Coordinates of N, CA, C and O in Angstrom, one line a residue:
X507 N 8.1 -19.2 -9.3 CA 8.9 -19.0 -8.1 C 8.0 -18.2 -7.1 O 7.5 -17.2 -7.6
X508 N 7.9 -18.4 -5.9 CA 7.4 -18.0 -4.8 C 7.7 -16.5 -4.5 O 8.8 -16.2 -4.8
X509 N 6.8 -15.2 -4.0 CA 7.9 -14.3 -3.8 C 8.4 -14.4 -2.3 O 8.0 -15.0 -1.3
X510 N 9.4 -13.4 -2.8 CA 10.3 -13.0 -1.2 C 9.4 -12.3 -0.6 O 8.2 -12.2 -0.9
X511 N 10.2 -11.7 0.8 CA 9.3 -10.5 1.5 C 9.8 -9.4 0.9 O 10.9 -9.1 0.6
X512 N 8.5 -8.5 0.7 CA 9.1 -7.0 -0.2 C 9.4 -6.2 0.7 O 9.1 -6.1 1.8
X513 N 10.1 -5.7 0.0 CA 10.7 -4.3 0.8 C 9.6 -3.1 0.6 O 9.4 -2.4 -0.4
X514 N 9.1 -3.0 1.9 CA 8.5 -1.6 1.9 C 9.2 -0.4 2.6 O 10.0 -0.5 3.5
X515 N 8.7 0.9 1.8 CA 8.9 1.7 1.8 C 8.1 2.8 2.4 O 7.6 3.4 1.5
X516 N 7.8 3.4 4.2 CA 7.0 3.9 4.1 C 7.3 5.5 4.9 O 8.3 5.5 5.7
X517 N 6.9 6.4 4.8 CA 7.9 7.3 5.8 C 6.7 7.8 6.8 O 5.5 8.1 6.7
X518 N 7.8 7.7 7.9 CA 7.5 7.8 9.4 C 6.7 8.9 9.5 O 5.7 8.8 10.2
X519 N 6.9 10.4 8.7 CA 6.3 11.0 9.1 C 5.8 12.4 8.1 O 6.7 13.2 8.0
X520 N 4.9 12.7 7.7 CA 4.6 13.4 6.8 C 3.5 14.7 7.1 O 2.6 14.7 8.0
X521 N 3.6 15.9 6.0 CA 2.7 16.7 6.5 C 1.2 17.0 5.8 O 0.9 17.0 4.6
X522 N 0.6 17.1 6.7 CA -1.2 17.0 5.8 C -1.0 18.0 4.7 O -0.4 19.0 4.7
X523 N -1.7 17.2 3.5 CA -2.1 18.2 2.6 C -0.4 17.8 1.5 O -0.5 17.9 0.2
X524 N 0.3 17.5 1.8 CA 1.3 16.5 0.9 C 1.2 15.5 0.2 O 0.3 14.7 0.5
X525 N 2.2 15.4 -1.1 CA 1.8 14.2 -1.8 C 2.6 13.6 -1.5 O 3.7 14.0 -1.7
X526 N 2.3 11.8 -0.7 CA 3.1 11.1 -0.5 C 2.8 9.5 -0.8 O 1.6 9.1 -0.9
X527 N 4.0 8.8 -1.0 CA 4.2 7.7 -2.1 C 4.7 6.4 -1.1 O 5.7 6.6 -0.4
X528 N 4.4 5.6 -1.0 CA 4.7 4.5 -0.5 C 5.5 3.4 -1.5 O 5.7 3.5 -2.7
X529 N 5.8 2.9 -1.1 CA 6.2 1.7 -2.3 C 6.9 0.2 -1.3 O 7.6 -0.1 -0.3
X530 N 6.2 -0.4 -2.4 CA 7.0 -2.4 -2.2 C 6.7 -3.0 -3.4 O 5.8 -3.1 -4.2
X531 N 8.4 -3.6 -2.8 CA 9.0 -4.3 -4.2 C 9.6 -5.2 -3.5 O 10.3 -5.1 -2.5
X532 N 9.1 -6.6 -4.4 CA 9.7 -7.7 -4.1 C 10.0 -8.3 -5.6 O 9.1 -8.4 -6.5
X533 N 11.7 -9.1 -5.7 CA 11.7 -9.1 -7.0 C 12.4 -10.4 -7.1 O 13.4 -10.2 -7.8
X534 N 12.2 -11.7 -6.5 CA 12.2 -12.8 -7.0 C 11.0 -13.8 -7.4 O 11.0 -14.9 -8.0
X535 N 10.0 -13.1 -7.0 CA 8.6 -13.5 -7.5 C 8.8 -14.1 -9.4 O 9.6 -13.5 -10.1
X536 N 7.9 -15.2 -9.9 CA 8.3 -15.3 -11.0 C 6.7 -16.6 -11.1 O 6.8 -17.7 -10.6
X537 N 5.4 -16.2 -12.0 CA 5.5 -14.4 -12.6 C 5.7 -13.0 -11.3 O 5.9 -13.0 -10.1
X538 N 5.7 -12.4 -12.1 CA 5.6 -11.5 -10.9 C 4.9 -10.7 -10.0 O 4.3 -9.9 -10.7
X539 N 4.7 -10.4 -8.6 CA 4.1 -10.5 -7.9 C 2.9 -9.3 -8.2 O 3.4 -8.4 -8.8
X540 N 1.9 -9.1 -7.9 CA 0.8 -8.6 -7.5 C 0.9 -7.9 -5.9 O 1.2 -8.6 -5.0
X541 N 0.6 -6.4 -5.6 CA 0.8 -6.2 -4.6 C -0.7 -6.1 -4.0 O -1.7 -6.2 -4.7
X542 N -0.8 -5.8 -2.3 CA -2.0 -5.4 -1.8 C -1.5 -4.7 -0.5 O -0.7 -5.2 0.3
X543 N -2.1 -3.5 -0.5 CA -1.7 -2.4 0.7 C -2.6 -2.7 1.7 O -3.7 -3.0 1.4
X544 N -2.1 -2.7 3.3 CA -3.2 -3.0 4.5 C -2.6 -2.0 5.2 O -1.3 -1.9 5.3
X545 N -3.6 -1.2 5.6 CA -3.1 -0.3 6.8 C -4.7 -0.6 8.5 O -5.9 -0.8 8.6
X546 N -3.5 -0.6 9.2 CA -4.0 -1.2 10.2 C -4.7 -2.5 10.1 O -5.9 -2.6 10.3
X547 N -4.1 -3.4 9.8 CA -4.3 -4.7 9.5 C -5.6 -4.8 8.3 O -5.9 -6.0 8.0
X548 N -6.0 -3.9 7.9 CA -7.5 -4.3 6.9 C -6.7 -3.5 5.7 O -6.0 -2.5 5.8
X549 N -7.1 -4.4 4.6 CA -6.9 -4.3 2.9 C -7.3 -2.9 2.7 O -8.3 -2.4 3.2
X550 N -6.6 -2.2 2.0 CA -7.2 -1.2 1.0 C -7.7 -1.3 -0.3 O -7.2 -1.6 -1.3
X551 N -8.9 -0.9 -0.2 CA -9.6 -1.1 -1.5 C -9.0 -0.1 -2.8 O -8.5 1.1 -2.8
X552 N -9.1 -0.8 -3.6 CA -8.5 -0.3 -5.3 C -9.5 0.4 -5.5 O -10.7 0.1 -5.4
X553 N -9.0 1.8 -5.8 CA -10.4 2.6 -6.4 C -10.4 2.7 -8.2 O -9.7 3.1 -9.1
X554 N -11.6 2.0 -8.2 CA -11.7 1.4 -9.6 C -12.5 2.9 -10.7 O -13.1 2.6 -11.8
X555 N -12.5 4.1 -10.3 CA -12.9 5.0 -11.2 C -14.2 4.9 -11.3 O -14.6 5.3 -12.3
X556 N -15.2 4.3 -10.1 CA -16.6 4.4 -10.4 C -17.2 5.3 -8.8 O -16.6 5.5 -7.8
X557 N -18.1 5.5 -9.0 CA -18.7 6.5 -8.0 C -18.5 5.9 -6.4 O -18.4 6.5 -5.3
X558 N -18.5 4.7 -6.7 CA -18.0 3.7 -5.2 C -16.9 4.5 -4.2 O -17.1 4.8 -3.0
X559 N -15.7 4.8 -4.9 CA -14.6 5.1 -4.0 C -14.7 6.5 -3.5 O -14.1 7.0 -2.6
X560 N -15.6 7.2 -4.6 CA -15.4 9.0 -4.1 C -16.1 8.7 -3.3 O -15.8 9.4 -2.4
X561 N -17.4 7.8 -2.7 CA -18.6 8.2 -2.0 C -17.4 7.2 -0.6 O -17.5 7.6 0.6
X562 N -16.6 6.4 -0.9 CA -15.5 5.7 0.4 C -15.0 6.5 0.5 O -14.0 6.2 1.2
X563 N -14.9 8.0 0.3 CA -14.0 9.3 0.3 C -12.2 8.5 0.5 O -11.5 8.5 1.5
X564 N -12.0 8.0 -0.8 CA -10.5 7.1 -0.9 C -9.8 8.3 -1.2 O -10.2 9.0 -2.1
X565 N -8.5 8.7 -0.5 CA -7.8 10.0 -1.3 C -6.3 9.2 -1.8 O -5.3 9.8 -2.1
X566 N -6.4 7.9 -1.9 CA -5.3 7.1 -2.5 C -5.1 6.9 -4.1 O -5.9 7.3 -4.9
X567 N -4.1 6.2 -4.4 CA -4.4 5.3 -5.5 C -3.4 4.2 -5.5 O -2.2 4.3 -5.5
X568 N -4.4 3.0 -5.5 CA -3.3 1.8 -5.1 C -2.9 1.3 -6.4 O -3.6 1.4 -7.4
X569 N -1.5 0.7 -6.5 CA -1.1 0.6 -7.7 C -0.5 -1.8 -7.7 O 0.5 -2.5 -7.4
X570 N -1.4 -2.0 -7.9 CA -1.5 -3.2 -7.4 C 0.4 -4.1 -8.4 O 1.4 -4.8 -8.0
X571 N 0.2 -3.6 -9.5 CA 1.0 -4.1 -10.2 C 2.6 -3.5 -10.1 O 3.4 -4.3 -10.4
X572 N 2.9 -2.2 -9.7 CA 3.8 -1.6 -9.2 C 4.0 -1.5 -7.7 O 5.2 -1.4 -7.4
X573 N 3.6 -1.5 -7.0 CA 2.9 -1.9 -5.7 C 3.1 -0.4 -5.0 O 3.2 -0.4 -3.8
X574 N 3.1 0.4 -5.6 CA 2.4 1.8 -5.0 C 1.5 2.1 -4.4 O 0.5 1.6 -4.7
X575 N 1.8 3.3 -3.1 CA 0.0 3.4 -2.6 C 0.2 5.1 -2.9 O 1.2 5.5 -2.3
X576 N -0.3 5.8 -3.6 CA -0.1 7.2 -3.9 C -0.8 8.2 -2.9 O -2.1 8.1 -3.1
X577 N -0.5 9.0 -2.1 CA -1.9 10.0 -1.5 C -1.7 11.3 -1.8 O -0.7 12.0 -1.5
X578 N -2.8 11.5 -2.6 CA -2.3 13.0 -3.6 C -2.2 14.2 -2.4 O -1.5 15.1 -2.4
X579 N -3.2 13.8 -1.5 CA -2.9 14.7 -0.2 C -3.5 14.1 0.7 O -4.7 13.9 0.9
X580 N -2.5 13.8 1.5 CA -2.4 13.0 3.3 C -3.3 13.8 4.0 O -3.5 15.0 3.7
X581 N -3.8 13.3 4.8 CA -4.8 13.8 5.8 C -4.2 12.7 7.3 O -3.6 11.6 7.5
X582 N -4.9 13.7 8.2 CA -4.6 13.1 9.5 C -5.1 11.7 9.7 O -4.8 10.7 10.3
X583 N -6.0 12.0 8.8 CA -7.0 10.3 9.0 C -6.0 9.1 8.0 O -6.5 8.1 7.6
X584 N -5.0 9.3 7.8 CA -4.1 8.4 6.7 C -3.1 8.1 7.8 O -2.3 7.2 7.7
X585 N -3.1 8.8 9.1 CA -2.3 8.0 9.8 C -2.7 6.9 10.3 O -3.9 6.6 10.6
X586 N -1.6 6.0 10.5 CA -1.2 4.6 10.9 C -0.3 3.5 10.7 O 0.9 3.7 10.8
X587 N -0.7 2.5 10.5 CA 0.2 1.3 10.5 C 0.1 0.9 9.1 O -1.0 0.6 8.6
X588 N 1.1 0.8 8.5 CA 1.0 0.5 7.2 C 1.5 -0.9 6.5 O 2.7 -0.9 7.0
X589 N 1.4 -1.9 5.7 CA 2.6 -3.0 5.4 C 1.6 -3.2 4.0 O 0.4 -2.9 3.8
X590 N 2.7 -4.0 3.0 CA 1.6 -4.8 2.0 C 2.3 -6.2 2.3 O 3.0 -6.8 3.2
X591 N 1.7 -6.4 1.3 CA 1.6 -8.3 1.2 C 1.5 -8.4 -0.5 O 0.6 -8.0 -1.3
X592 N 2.9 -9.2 -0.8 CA 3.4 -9.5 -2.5 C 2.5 -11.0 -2.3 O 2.5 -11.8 -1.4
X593 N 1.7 -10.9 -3.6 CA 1.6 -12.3 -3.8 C 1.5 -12.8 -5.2 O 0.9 -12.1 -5.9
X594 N 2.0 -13.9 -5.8 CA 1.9 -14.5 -7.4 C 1.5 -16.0 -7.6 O 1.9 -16.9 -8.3
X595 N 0.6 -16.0 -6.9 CA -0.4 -17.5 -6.7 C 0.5 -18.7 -6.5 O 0.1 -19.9 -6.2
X596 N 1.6 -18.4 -6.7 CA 2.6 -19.6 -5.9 C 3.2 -19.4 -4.9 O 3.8 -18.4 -4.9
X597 N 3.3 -20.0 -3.8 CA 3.6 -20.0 -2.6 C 3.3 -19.5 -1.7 O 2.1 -19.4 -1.8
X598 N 3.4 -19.0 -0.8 CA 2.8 -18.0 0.3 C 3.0 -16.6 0.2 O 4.1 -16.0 0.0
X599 N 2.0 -16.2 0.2 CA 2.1 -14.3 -0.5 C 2.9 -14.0 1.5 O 2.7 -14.4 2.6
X600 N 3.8 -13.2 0.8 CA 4.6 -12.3 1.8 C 4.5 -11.2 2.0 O 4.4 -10.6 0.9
X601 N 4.6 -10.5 3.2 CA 4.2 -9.5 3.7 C 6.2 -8.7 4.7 O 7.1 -9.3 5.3
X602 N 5.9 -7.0 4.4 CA 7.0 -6.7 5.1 C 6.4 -6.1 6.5 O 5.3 -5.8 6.9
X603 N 7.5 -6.2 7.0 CA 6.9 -5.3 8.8 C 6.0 -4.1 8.2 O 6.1 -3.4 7.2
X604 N 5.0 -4.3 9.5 CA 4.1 -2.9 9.7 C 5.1 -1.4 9.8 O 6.2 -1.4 10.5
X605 N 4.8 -0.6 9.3 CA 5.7 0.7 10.0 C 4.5 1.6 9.8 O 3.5 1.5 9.1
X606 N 4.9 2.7 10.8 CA 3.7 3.4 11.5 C 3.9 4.8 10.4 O 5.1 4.7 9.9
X607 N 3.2 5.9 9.8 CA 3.3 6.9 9.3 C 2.3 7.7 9.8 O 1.1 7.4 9.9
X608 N 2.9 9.0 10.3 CA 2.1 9.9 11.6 C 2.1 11.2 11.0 O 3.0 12.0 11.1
X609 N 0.6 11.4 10.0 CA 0.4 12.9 9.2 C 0.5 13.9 10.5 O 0.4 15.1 10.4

């Protein structure tokens, strides 16, 4: 089964130096879906625990399977436009509206 569009979750507005949590969930997907976080229209890279992402100075952690984007502490540079896109190799991966989050 194809998924729906997920419901994201993102908040408008947060303070630097906070831990803040994003989330989408879409749940007629079947299997089920795989998430991918894009802020300002470009993908976020998964930090895979090797020297790559500390030297991308990533302060996330994307949770592809729960579709979490975690930021143990927001910085001004994490503001923007945020959306993911569910996808489970059948049908057209879906994406929810952009919403803006302003550290």
């Amino acid at each position: 089964v194809a998924p729906t569009t997920p419901v994201c979750e993102v908040p408008s507005s947060a303070m630097t130096g906070t831990v803040v949590e994003l989330s989408c969930k879409e749940t007629e997907g079947s299997p089920p879906s795989e998430y991918q976080w894009y802020k300002n229209g470009v993908p976020l890279l998964e930090k895979t625990g090797t020297g790559s992402a500390r030297a991308a100075n990533i302060t996330y952690t994307m949770n592809r399977k729960s579709g979490t984007l975690l930021f143990n502490t927001v910085t001004k540079n994490d503001t923007g436009e945020y959306y993911c896109e569910a996808s489970n190799g059948i049908g057209l991966s879906q994406k929810c509206s952009a919403k803006r989050m302003q550290v």
